[in-house]
PDB file of C-alpha atoms in Angstrom:
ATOM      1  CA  UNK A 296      -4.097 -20.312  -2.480  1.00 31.00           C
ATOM      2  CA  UNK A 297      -7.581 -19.564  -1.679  1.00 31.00           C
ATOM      3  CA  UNK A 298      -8.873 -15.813  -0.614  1.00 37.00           C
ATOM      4  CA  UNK A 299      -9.459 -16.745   2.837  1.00 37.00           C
ATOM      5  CA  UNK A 300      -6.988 -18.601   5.463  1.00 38.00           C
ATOM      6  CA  UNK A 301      -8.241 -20.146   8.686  1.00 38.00           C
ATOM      7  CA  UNK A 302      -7.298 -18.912  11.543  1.00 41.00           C
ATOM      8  CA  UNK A 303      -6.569 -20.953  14.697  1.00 44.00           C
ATOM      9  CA  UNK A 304      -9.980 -20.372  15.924  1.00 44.00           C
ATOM     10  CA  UNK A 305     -11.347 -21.733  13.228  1.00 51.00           C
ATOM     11  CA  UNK A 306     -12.674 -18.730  11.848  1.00 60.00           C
ATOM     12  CA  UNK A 307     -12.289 -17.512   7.931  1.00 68.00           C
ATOM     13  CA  UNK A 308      -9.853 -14.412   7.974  1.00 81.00           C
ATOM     14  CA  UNK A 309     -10.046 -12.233   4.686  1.00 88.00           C
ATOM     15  CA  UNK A 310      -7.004 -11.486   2.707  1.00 93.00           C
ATOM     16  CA  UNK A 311      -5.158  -8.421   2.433  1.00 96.00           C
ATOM     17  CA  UNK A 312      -2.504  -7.670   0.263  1.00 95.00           C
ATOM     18  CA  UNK A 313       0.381  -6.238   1.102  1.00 97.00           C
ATOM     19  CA  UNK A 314      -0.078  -3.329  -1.856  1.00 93.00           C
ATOM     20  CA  UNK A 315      -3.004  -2.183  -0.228  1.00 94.00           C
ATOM     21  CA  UNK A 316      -0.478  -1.228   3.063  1.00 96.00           C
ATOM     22  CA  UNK A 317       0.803   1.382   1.498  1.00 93.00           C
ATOM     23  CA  UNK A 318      -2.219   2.544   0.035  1.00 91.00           C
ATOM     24  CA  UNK A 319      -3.384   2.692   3.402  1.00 92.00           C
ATOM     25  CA  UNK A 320      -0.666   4.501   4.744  1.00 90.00           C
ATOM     26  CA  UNK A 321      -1.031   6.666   2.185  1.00 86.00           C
ATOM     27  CA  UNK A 322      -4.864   7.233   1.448  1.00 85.00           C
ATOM     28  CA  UNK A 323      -8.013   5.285   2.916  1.00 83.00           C
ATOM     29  CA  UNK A 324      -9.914   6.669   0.241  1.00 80.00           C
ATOM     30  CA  UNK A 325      -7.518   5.111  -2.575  1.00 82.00           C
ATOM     31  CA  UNK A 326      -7.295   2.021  -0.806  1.00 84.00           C
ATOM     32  CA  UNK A 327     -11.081   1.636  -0.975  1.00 81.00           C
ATOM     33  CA  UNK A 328     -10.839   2.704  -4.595  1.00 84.00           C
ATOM     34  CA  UNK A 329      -8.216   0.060  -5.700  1.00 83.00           C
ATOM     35  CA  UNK A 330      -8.843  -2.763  -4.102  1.00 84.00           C
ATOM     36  CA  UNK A 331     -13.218  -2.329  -2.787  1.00 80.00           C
ATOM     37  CA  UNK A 332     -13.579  -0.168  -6.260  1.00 74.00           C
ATOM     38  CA  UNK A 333     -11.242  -1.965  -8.456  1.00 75.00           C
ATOM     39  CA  UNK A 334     -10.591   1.600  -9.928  1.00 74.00           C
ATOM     40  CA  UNK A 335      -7.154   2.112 -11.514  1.00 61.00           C
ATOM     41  CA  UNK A 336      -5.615   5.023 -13.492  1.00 60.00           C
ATOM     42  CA  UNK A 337      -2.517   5.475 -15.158  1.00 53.00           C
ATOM     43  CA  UNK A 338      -0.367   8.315 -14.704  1.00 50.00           C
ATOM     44  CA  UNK A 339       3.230   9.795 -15.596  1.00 44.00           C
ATOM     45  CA  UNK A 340       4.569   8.522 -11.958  1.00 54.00           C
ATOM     46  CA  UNK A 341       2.472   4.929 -12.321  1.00 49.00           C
ATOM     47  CA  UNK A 342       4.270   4.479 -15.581  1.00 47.00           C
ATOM     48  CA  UNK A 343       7.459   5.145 -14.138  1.00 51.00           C
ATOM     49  CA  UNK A 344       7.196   2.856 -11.424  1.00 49.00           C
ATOM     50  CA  UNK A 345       5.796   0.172 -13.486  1.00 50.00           C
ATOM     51  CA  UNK A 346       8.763   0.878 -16.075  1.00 52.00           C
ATOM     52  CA  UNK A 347      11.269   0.558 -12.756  1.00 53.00           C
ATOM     53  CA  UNK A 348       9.936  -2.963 -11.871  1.00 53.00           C
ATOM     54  CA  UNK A 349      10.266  -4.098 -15.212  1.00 60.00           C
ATOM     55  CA  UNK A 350      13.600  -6.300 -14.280  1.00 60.00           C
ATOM     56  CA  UNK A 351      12.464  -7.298 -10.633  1.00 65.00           C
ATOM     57  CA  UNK A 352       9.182  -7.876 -11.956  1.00 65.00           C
ATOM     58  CA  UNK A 353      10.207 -11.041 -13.692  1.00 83.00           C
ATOM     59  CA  UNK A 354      10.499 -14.216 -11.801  1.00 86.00           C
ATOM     60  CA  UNK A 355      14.201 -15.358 -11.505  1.00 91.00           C
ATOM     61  CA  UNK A 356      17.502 -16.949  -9.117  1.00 95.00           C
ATOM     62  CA  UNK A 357      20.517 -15.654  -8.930  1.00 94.00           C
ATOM     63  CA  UNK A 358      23.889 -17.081  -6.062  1.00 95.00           C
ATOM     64  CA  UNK A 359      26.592 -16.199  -5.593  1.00 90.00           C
ATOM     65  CA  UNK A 360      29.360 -16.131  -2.481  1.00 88.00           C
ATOM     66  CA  UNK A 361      26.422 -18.275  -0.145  1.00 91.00           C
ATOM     67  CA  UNK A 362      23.552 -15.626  -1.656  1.00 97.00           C
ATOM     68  CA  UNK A 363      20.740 -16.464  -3.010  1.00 97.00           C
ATOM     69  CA  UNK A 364      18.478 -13.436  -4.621  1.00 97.00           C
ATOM     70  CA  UNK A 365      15.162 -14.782  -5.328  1.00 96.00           C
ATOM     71  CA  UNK A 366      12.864 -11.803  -8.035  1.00 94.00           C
ATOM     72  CA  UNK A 367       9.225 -11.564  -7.447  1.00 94.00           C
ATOM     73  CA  UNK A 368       8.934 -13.995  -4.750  1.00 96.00           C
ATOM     74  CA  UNK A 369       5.139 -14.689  -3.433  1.00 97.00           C
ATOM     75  CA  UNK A 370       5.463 -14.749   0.307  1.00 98.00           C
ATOM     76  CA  UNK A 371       2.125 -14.922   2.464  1.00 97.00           C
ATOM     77  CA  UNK A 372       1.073 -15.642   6.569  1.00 96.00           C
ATOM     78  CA  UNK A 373      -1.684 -17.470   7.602  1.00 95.00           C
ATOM     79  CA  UNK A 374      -1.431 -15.499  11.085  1.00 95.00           C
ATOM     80  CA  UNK A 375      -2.515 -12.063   9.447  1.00 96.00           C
ATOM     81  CA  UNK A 376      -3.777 -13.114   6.074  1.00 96.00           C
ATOM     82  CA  UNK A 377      -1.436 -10.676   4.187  1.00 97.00           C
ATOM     83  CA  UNK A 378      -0.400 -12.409   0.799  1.00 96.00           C
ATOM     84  CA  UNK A 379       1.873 -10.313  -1.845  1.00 97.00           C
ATOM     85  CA  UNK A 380       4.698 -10.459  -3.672  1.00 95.00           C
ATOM     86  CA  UNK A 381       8.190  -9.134  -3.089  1.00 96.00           C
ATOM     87  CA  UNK A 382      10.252  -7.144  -5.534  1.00 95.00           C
ATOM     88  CA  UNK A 383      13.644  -9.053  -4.402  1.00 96.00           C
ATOM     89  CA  UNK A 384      14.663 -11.081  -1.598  1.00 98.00           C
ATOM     90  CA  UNK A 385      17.723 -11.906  -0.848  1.00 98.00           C
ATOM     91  CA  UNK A 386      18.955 -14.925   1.845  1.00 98.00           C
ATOM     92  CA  UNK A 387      22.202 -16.169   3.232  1.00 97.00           C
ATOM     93  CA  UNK A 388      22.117 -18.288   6.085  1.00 93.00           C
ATOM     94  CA  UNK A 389      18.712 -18.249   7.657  1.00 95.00           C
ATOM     95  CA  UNK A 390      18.253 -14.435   7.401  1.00 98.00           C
ATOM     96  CA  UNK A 391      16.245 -12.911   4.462  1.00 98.00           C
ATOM     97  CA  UNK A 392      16.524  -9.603   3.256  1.00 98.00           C
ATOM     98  CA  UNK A 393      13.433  -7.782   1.584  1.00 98.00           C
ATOM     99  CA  UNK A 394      13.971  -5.215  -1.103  1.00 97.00           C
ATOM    100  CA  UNK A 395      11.414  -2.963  -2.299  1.00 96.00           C
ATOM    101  CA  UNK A 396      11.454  -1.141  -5.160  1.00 93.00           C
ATOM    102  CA  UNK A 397       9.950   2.678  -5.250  1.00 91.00           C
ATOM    103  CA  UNK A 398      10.339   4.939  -8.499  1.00 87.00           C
ATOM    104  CA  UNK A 399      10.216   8.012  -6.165  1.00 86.00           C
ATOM    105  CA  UNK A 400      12.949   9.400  -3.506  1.00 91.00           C
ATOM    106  CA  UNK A 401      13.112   7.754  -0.362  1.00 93.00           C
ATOM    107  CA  UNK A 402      10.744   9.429   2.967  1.00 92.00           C
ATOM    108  CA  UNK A 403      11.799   7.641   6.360  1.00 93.00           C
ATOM    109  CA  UNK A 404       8.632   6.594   7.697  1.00 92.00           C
ATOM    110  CA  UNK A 405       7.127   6.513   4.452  1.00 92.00           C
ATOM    111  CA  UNK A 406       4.325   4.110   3.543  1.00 93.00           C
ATOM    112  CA  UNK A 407       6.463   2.282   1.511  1.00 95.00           C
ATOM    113  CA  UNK A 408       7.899   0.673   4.988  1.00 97.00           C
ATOM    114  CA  UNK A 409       4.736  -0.617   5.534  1.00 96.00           C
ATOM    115  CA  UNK A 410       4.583  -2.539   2.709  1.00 97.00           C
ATOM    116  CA  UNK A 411       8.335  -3.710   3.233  1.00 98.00           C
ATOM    117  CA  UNK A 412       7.559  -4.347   7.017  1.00 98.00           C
ATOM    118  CA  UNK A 413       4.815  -6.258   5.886  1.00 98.00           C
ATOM    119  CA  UNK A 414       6.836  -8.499   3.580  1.00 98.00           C
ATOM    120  CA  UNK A 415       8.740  -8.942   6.516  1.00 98.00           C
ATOM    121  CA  UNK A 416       6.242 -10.282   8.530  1.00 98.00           C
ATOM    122  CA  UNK A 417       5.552 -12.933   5.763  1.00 98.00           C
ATOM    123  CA  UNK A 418       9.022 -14.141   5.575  1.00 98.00           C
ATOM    124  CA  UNK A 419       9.490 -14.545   9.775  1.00 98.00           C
ATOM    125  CA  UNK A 420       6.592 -16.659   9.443  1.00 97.00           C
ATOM    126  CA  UNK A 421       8.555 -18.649   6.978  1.00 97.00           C
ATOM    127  CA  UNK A 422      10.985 -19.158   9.801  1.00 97.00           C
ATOM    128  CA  UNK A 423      13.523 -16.860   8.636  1.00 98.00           C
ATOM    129  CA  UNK A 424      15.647 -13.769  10.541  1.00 98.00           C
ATOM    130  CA  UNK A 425      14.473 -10.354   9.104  1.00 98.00           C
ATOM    131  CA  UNK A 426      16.453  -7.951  10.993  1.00 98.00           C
ATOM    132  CA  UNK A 427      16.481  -5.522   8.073  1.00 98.00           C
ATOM    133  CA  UNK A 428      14.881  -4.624   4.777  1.00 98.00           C
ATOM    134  CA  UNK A 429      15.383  -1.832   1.880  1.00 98.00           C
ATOM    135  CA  UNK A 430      13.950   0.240   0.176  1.00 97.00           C
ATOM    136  CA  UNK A 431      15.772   0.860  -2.920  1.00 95.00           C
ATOM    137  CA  UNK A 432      14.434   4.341  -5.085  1.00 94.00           C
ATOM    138  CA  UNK A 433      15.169   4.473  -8.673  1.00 89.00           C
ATOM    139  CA  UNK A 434      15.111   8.338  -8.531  1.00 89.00           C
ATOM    140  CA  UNK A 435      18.301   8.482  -6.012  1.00 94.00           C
ATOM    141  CA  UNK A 436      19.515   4.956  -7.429  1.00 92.00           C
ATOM    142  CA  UNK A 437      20.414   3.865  -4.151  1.00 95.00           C
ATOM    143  CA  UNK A 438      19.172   1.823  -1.297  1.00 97.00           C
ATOM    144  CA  UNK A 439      17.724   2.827   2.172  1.00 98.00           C
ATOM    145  CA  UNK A 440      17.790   0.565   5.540  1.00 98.00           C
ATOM    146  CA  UNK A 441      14.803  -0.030   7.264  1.00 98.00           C
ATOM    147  CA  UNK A 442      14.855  -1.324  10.497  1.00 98.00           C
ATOM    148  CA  UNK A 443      12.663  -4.990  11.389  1.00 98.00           C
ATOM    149  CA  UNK A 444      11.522  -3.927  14.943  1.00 98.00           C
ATOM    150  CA  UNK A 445       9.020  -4.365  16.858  1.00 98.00           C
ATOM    151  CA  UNK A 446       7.077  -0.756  16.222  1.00 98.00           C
ATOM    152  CA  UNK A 447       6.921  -1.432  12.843  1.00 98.00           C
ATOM    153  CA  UNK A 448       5.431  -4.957  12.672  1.00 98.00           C
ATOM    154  CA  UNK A 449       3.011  -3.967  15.196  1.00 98.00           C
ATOM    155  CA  UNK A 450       1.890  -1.419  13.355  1.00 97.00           C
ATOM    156  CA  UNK A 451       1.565  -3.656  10.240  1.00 98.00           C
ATOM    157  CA  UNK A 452      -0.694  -5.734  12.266  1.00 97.00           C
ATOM    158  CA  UNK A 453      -2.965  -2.690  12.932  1.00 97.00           C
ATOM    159  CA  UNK A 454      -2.652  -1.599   9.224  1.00 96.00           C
ATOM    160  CA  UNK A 455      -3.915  -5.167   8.228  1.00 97.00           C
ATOM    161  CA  UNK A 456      -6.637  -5.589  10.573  1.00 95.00           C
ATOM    162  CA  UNK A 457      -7.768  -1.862   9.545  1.00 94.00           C
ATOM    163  CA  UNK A 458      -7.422  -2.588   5.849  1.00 94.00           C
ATOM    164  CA  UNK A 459      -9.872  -5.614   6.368  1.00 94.00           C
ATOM    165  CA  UNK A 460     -12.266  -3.676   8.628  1.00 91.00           C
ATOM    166  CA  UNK A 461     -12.359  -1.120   5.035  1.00 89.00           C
ATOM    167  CA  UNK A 462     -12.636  -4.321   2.651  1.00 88.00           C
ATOM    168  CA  UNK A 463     -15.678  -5.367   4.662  1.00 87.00           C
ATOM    169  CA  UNK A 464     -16.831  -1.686   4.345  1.00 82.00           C
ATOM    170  CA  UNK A 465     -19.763  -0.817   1.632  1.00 74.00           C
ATOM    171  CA  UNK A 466     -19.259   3.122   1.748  1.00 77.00           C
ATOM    172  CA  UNK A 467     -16.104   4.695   0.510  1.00 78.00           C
ATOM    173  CA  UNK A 468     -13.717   6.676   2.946  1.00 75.00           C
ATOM    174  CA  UNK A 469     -14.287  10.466   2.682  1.00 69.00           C
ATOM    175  CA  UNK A 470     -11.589  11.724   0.673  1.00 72.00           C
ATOM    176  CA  UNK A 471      -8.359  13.413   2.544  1.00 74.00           C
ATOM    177  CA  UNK A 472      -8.308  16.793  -0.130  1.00 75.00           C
ATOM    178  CA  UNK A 473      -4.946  17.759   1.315  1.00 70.00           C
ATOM    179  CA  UNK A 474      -1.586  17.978  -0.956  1.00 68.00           C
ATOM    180  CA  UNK A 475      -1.536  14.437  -1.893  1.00 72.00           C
ATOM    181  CA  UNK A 476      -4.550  14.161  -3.780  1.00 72.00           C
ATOM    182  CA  UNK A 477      -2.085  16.882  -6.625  1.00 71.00           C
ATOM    183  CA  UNK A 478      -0.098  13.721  -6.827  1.00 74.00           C
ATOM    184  CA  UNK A 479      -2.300  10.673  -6.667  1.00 72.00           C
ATOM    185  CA  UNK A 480      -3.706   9.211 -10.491  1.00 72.00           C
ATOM    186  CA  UNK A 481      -7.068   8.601  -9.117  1.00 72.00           C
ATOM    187  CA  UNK A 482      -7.491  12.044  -8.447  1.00 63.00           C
ATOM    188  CA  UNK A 483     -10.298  12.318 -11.151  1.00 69.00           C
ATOM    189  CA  UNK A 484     -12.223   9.411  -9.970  1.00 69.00           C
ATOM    190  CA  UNK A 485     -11.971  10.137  -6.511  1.00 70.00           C
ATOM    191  CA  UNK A 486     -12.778  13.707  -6.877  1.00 68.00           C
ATOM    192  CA  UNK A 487     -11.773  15.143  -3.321  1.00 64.00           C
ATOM    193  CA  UNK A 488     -13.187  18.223  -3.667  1.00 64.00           C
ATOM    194  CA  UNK A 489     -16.304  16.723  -3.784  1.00 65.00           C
ATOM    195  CA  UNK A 490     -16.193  13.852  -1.327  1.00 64.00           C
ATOM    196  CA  UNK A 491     -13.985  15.105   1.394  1.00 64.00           C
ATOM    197  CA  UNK A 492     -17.342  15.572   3.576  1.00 60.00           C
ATOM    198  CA  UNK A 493     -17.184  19.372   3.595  1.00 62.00           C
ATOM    199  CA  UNK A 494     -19.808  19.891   1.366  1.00 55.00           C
ATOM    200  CA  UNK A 495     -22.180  18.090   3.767  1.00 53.00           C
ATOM    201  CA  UNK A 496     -21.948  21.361   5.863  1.00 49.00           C
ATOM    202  CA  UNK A 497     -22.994  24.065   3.171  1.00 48.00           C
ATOM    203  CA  UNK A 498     -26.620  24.865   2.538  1.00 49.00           C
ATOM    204  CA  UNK A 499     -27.770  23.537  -0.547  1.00 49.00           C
ATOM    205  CA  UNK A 500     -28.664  26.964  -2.106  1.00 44.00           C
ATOM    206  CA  UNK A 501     -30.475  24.954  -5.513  1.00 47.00           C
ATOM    207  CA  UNK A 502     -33.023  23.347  -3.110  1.00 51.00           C
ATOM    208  CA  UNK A 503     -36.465  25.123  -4.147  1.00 54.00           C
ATOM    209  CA  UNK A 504     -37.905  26.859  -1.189  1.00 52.00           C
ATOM    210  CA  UNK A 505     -41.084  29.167  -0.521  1.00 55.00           C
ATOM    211  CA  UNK A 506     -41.042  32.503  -2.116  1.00 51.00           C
ATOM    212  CA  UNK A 507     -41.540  33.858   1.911  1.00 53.00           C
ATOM    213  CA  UNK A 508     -38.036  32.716   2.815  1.00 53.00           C
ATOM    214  CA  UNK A 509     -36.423  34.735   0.608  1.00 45.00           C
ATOM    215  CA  UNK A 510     -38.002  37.915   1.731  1.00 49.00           C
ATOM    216  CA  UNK A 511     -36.441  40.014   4.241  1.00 47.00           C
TER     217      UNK A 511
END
């Protein structure tokens, strides 16, 4: 598949991947870092979740009872230019069921569902039902609904079209410096404290200046 997908105007439309939803939803700094950057750290939670996908990770079919459960399925739409893969999907007459795997506990409204609604998108372009998806998490062992609807999708179509707005971007995102950045591994290349924009409001102090300024 090539990077771009023509639209039906005729016009190229650049390629988002579905990863980078979540990133968005997360961070637009870190999105810009991954996937405008290329920058990538490891950390104790990336290792985890990269341990976690280490079954669903491999390609593979499984039926049973009129289900088939397809592992690390490439999906894509031409529409929206979103291309990924999914953890697990699982179909039974017409309808296909996303799973997506997440090392951490589950947070409704996360940006995990994002990425899930996102595969979803993908797989109704396919011409399939996808009244539901999951989001399993390997730290409660267990799997969570998420609801297909129309709110979600349409904000996956504003995700994507903001994600490729920030691909087309030369200059970084300022960084968020909130309670995430404790958590996220980029943390030391991104260096909030630095780039969050605040500093662009304090004096620089080192600048040389006239003796007579300093005088009272």
């Amino acid at each position: 598949m090539t990077d771009d997908h023509p639209t039906d105007s005729g016009t190229a439309l650049r390629e988002v991947p579905l990863s980078a939803l979540e990133h968005y939803a997360y961070c637009h700094r870190q999105t810009a870092l991954i996937h405008v950057e290329g920058v990538w750290s490891e950390s104790a939670e990336t290792v985890r979740g990269d341990l976690s996908h280490t079954t669903v990770d491999l390609p593979g079919i499984q039926r049973r009872r009129g289900l088939t459960v397809i592992r690390s399925l490439p999906v894509w739409s031409h529409t929206h230019g979103l291309r990924g893969i999914c953890d697990i999907v699982e179909f039974e007459r017409g309808t296909a069921t996303p799973v997506e795997y997440k090392v951490g506990r589950y947070k409704a409204g996360g940006p995990a569902e994002l990425q899930l609604g996102g595969q979803a998108l993908c797989l109704l372009e396919a011409g399939f039902d996808v009244p539901t998806g999951y989001i399993y998490s390997v730290a409660e062992r267990r799997r969570h609904a998420v609801s297909i609807d129309a709110d979600l999708l349409d904000r996956v179509v504003a995700a994507t079209a903001a994600v490729r707005r920030l691909l087309d971007t030369p200059a970084l995102p300022a960084a968020r410096n909130d309670a995430r950045c404790r958590q996220c591994s980029l943390r030391e290349d991104c260096l909030p404290e630095l780039t969050d924009g605040r500093w662009q409001a304090i004096p620089d102090l080192l600048t040389p200046r006239p003796l007579g300024q300093w005088r009272d």
